[in-house]
Tab-separated table of C-alpha atoms in Angstrom:
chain	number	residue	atom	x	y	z
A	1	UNK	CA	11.193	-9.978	-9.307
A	2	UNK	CA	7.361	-10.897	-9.770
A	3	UNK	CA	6.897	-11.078	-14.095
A	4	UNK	CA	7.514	-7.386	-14.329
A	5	UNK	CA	7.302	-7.405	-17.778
A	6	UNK	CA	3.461	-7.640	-17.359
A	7	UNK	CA	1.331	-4.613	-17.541
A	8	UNK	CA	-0.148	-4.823	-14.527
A	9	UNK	CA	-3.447	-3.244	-13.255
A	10	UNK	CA	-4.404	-3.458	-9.167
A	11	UNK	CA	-7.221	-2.833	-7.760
A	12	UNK	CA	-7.779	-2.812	-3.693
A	13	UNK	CA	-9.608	-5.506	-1.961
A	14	UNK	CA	-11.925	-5.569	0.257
A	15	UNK	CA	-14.818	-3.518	-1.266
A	16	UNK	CA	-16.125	-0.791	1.045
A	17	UNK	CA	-19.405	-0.778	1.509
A	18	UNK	CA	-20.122	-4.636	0.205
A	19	UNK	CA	-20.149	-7.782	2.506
A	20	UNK	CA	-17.253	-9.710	1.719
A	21	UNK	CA	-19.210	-12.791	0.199
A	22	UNK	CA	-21.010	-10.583	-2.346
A	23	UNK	CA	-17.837	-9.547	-3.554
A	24	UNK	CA	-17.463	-12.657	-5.150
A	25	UNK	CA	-19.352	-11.392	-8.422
A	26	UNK	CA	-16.679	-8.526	-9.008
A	27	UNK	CA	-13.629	-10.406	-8.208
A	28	UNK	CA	-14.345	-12.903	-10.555
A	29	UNK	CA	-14.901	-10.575	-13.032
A	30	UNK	CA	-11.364	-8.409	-13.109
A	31	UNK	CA	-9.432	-10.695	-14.917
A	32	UNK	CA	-11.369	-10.663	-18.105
A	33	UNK	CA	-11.977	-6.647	-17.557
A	34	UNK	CA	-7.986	-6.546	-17.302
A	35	UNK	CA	-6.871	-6.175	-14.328
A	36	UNK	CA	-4.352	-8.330	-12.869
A	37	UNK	CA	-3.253	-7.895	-9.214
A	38	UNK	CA	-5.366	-7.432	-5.748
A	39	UNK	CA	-4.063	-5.834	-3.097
A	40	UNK	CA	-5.127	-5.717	0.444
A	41	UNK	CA	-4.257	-3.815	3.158
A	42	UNK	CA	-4.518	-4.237	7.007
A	43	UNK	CA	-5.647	-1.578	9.623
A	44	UNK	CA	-9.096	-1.779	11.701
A	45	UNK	CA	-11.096	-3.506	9.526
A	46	UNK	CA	-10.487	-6.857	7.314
A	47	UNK	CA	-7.409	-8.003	8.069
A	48	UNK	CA	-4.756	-8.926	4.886
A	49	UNK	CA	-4.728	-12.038	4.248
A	50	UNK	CA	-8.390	-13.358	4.490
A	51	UNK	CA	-9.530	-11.256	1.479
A	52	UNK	CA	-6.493	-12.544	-0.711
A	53	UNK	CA	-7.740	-16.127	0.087
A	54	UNK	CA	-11.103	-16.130	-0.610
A	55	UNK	CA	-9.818	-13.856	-4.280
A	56	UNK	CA	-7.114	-17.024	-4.416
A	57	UNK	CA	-10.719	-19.184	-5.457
A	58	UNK	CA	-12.576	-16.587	-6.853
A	59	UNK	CA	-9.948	-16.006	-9.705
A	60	UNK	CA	-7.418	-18.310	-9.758
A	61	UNK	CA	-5.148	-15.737	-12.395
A	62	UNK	CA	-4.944	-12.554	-10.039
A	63	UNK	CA	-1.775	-11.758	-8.357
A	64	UNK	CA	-2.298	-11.567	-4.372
A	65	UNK	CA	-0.475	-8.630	-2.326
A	66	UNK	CA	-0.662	-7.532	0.870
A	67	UNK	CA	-0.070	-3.654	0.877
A	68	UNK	CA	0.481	-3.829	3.676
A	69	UNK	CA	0.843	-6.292	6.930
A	70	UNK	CA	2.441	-4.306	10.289
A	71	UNK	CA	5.704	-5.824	11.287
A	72	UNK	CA	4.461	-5.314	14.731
A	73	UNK	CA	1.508	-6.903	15.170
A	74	UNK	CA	1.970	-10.569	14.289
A	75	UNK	CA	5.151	-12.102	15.754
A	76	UNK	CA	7.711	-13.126	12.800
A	77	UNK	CA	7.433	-17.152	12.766
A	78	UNK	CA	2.951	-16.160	12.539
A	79	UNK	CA	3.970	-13.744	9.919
A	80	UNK	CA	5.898	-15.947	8.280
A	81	UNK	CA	3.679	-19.334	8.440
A	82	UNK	CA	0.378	-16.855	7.302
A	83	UNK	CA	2.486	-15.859	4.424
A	84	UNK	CA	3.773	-20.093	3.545
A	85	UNK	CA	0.058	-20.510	3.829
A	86	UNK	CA	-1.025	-18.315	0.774
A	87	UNK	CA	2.087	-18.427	-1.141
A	88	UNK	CA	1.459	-22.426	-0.925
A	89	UNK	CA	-2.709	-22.364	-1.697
A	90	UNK	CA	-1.925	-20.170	-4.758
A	91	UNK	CA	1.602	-21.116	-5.699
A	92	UNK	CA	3.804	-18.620	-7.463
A	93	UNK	CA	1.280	-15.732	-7.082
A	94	UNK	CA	1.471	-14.303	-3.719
A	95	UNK	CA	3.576	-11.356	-2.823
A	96	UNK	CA	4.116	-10.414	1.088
A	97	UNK	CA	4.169	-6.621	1.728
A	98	UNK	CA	4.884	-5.571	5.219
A	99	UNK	CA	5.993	-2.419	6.809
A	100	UNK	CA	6.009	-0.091	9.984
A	101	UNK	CA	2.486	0.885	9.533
A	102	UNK	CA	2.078	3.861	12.364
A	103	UNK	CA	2.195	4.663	16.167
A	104	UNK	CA	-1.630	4.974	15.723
A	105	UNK	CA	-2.187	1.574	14.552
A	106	UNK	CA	0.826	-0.353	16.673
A	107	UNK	CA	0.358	1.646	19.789
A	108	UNK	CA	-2.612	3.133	20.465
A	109	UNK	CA	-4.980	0.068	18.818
A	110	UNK	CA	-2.859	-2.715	19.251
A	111	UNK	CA	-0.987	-1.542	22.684
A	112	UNK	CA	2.464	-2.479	21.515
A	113	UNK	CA	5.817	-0.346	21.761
A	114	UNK	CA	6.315	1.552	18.403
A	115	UNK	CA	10.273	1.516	18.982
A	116	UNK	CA	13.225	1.522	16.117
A	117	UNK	CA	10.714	0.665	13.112
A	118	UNK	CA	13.827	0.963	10.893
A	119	UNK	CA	15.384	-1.620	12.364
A	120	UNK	CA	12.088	-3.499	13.173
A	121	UNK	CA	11.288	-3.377	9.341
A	122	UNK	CA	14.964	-4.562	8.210
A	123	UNK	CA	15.035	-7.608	11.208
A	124	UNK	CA	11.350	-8.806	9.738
A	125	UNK	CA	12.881	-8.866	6.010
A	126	UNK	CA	16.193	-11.135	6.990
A	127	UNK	CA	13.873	-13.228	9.193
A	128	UNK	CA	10.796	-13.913	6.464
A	129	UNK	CA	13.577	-14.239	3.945
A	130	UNK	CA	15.379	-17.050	5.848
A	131	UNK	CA	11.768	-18.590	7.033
A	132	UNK	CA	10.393	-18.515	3.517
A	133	UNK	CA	12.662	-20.900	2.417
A	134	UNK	CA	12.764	-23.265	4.808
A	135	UNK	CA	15.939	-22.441	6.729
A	136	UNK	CA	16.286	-23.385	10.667
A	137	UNK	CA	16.708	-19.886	12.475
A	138	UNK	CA	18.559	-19.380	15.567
A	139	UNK	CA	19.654	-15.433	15.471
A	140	UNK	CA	19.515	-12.530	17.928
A	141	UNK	CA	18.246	-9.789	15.301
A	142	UNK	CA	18.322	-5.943	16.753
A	143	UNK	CA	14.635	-5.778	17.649
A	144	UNK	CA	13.879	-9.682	18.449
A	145	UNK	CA	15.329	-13.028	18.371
A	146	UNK	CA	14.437	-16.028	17.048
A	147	UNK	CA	15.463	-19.270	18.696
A	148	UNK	CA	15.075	-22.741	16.698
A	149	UNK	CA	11.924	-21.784	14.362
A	150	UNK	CA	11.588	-23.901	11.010
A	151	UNK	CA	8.495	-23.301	9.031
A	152	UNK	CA	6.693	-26.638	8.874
A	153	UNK	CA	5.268	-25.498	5.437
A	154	UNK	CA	7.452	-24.155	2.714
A	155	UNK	CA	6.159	-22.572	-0.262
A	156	UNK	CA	7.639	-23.139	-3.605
A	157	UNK	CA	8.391	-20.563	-4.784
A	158	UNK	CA	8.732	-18.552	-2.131
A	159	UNK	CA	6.780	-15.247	-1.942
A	160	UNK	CA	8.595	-11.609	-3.026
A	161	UNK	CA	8.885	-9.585	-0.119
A	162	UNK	CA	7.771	-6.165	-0.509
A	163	UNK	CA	8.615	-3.216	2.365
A	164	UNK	CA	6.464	-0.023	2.457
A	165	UNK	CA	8.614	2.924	2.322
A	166	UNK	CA	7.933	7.145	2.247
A	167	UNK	CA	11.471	8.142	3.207
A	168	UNK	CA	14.966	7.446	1.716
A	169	UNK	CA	16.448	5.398	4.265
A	170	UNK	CA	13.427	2.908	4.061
A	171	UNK	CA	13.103	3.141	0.408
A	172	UNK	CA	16.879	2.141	-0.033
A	173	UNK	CA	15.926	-0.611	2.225
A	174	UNK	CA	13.084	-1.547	0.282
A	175	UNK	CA	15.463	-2.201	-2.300
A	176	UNK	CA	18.383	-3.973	-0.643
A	177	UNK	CA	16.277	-6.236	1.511
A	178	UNK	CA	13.334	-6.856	-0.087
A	179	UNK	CA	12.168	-7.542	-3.722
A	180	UNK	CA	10.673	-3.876	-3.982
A	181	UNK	CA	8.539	-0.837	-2.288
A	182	UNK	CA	5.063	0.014	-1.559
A	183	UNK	CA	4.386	3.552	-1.405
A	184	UNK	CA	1.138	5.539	-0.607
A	185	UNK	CA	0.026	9.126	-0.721
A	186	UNK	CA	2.457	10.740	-3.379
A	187	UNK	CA	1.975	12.302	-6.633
A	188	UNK	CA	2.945	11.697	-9.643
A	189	UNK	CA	6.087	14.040	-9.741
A	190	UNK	CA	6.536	12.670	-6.060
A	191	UNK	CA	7.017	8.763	-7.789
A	192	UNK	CA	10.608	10.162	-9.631
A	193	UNK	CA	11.739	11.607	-6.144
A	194	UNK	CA	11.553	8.010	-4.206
A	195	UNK	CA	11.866	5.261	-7.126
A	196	UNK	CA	15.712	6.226	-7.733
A	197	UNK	CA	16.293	5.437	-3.614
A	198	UNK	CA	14.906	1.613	-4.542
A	199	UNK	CA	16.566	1.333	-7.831
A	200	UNK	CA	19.743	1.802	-6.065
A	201	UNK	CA	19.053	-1.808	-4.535
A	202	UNK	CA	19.423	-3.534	-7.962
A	203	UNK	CA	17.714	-3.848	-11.080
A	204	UNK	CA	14.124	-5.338	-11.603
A	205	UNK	CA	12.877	-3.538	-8.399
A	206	UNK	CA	9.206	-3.288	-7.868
A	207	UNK	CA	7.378	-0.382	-7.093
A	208	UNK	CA	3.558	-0.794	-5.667
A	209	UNK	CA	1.464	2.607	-5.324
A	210	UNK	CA	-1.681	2.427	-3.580
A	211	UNK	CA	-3.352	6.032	-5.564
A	212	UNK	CA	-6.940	6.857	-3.962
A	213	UNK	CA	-9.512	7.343	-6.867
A	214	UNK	CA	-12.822	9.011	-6.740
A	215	UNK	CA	-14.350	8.684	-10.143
A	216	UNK	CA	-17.563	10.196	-10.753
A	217	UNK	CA	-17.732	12.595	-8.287
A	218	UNK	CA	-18.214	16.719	-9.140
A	219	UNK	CA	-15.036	18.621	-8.530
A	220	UNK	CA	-15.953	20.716	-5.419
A	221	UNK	CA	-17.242	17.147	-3.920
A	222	UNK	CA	-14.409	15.040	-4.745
A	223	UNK	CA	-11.736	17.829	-3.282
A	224	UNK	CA	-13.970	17.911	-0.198
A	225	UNK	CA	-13.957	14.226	0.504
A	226	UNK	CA	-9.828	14.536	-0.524
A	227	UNK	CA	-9.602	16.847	2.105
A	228	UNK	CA	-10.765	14.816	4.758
A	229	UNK	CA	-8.627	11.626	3.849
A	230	UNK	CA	-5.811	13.807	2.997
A	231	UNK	CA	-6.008	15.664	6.619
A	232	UNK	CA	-6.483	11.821	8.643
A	233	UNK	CA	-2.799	11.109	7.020
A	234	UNK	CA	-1.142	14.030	6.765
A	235	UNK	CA	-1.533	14.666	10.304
A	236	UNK	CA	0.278	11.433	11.534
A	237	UNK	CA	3.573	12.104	12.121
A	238	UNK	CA	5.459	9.683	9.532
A	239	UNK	CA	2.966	10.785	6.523
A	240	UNK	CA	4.161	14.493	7.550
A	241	UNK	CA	7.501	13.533	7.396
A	242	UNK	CA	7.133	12.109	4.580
A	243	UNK	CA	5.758	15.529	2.900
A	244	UNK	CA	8.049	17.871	4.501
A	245	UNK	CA	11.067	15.450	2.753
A	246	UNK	CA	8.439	15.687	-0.733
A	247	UNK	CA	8.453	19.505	-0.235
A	248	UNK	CA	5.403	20.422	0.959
A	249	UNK	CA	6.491	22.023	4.126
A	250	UNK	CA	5.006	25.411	2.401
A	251	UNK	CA	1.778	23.787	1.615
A	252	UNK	CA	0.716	22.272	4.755
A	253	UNK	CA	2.143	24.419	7.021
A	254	UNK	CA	-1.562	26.619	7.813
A	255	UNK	CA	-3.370	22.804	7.899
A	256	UNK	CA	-0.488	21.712	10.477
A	257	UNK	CA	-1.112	24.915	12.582
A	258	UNK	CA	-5.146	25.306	12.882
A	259	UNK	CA	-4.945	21.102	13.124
A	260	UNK	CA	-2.879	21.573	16.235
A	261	UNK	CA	-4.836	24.343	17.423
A	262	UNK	CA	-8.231	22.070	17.232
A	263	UNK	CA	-9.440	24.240	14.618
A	264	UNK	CA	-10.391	20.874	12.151
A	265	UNK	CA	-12.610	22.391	9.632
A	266	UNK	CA	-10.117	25.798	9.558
A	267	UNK	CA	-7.567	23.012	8.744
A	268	UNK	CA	-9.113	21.233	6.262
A	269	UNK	CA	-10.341	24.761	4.081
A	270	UNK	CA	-6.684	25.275	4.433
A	271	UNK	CA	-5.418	22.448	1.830
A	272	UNK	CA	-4.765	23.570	-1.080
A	273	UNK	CA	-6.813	22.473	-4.304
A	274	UNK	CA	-3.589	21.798	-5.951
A	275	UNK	CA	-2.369	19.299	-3.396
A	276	UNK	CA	-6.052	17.229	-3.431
A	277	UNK	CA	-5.896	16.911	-7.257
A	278	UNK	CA	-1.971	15.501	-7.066
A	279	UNK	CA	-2.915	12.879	-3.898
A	280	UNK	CA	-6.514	11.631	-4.667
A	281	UNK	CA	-7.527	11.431	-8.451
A	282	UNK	CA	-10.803	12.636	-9.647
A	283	UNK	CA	-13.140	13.050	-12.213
A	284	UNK	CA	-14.434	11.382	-14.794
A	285	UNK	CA	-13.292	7.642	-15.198
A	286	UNK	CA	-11.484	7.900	-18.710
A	287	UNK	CA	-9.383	10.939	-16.789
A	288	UNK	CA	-9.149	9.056	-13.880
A	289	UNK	CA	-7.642	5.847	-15.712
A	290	UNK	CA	-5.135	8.569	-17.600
A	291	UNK	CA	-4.329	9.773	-14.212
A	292	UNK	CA	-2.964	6.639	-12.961
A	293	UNK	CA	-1.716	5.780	-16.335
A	294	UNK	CA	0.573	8.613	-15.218
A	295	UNK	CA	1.754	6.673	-12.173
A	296	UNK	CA	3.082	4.362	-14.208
A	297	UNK	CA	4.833	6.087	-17.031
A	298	UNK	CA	6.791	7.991	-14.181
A	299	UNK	CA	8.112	4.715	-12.790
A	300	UNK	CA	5.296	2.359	-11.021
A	301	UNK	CA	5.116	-0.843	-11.432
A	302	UNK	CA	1.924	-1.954	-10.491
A	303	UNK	CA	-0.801	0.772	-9.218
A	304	UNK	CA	-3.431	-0.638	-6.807
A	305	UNK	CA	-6.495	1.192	-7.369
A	306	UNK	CA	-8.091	2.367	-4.358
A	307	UNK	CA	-11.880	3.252	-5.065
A	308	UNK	CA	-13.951	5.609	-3.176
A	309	UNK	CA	-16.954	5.434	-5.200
A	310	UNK	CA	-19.944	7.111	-5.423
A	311	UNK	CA	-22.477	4.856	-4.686
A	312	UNK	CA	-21.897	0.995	-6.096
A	313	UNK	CA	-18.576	0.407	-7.034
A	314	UNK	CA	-18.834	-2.254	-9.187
A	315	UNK	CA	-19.600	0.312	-12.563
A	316	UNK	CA	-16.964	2.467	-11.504
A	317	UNK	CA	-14.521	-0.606	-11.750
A	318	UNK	CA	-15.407	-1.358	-14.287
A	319	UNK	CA	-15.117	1.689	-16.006
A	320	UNK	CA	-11.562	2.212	-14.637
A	321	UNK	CA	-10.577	-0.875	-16.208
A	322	UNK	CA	-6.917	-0.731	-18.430
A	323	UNK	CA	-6.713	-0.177	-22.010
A	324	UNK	CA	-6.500	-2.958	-24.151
């Protein structure tokens, strides 16, 4: 895959809370505090690929991921010619990460059909894996066809592909069709139920964890804020599917009921502390970087820091920085 015998540290770009050009002074600065990837992600507010190319100048030695792009939202020969662009301005350091994203996002936002993402997800990976290197492609996939494209701009090398996954039959697919998985909202103990699924796919798999960190916050503050994040996700219906398949039936169950019922702040008291602390790491930052030290010992490959600071984030980064 992607130099996996690198340590590597992520962090997740943009910056809430500071205008993209003024994020300059921090992105410039990860590689010498140690980090070595950015991620970006894509749902209603930068999109994922115009943060990645302005970090492409900024610091020429980061790796570039989207975590993730939806499948839906950009036809395949646009996803595939954004990607070629990247993967050619910063050659040999770009990785593409799409997947399903949710009915929320495709549907309701973008008003497109959220049908068969399975077999959405699998068409996009033969497609961009064809297009990315240069191929002609005629084919009538499943979920779309494709008549004549050639990308006029080929990339060399072309870019790992990457599919987010929560649930087995996407997380073997992650590993037969694409270079690896992204996964999002798990625990540690939750990382050795789904990495065997994309290890079955081959050796060298990559696995990409987006883990929500709130460093500096008091205990009773940080759980509260984990609530609320916890209770957005867990209340769309792949991210509870996910959790009933992690076990957690039992522990959501009471948030499920009083959410349904309109009762939010019954549902949110109704988390349990032990489920915040496993999703959304807290406390101080040399805990905190132990935490998703964690992550990694139990089978991720690359953790993409996602910061919810307390005030300006730029101390807490680099606080959170890796060992050397």
């Amino acid at each position: 895959m992607t130099e996996n015998t690198t340590r590597r540290w992520g962090l997740t770009i943009p910056l809430d809370g500071i205008p993209l050009p003024d994020q300059r002074r921090i992105i410039e600065e990860l590689p010498d505090l140690g980090y070595t990837d950015v991620w970006s992600s894509e749902a209603g507010a930068a999109d994922a690929f115009t943060p990645l190319t302005l970090a492409s100048v900024w610091a020429p030695s980061l790796r570039l991921g989207t975590a993730i792009v939806p499948v839906y939202t950009r036809g395949p020969a646009t996803l595939a010619m954004s990607a070629a662009s990247l993967a050619s301005a910063a050659p040999g350091r770009f990785v593409l990460g799409v997947g399903t994203s949710s009915d929320v996002i495709v549907e309701k936002w973008n008003g497109i059909d959220f049908d068969e993402p399975y077999k959405r997800a699998r068409d996009t990976l033969r497609f961009l894996r064809a297009a990315l290197s240069g191929e002609k492609v005629t084919e009538k996939y499943d979920t779309f066809a494709i008549d004549g494209f050639r990308a006029g701009l080929v990339a060399e090398p072309a870019p790992p592909l990457l599919l987010a996954a929560l649930r087995p039959g996407m997380l073997r697919l992650a590993g037969r069709e694409a270079d690896g998985a992204i996964v999002n909202w798990l625990s540690v103990d939750d990382v050795r139920t789904v990495a065997p699924y994309v290890h079955e796919g081959g050796e060298g798999r990559e696995i990409v964890a987006r883990v929500f960190v709130l460093p500096g916050f008091d205990t009773d503050t940080a759980r509260a804020i984990g609530r609320r994040m916890i209770a957005a996700y867990m209340n769309v219906p792949v991210y509870r599917a996910f959790h009933e398949f992690l076990g957690r039936s039992e522990d959501f169950a009471a948030m499920w009921k009083l959410w349904a019922e309109g009762d939010r702040k019954g549902a949110l008291e109704a988390i349990p502390d032990h489920v915040v602390d496993a999703l959304v790491i807290h406390g101080e930052p040399e805990a905190c970087r132990e935490h998703v030290e964690r992550y990694m010992e139990a089978g991720v490959t690359t953790p993409a820091i996602a910061l919810v600071p307390a005030g300006d984030p730029i101390p807490m980064i680099r606080a959170l920085a890796p060992r050397r």
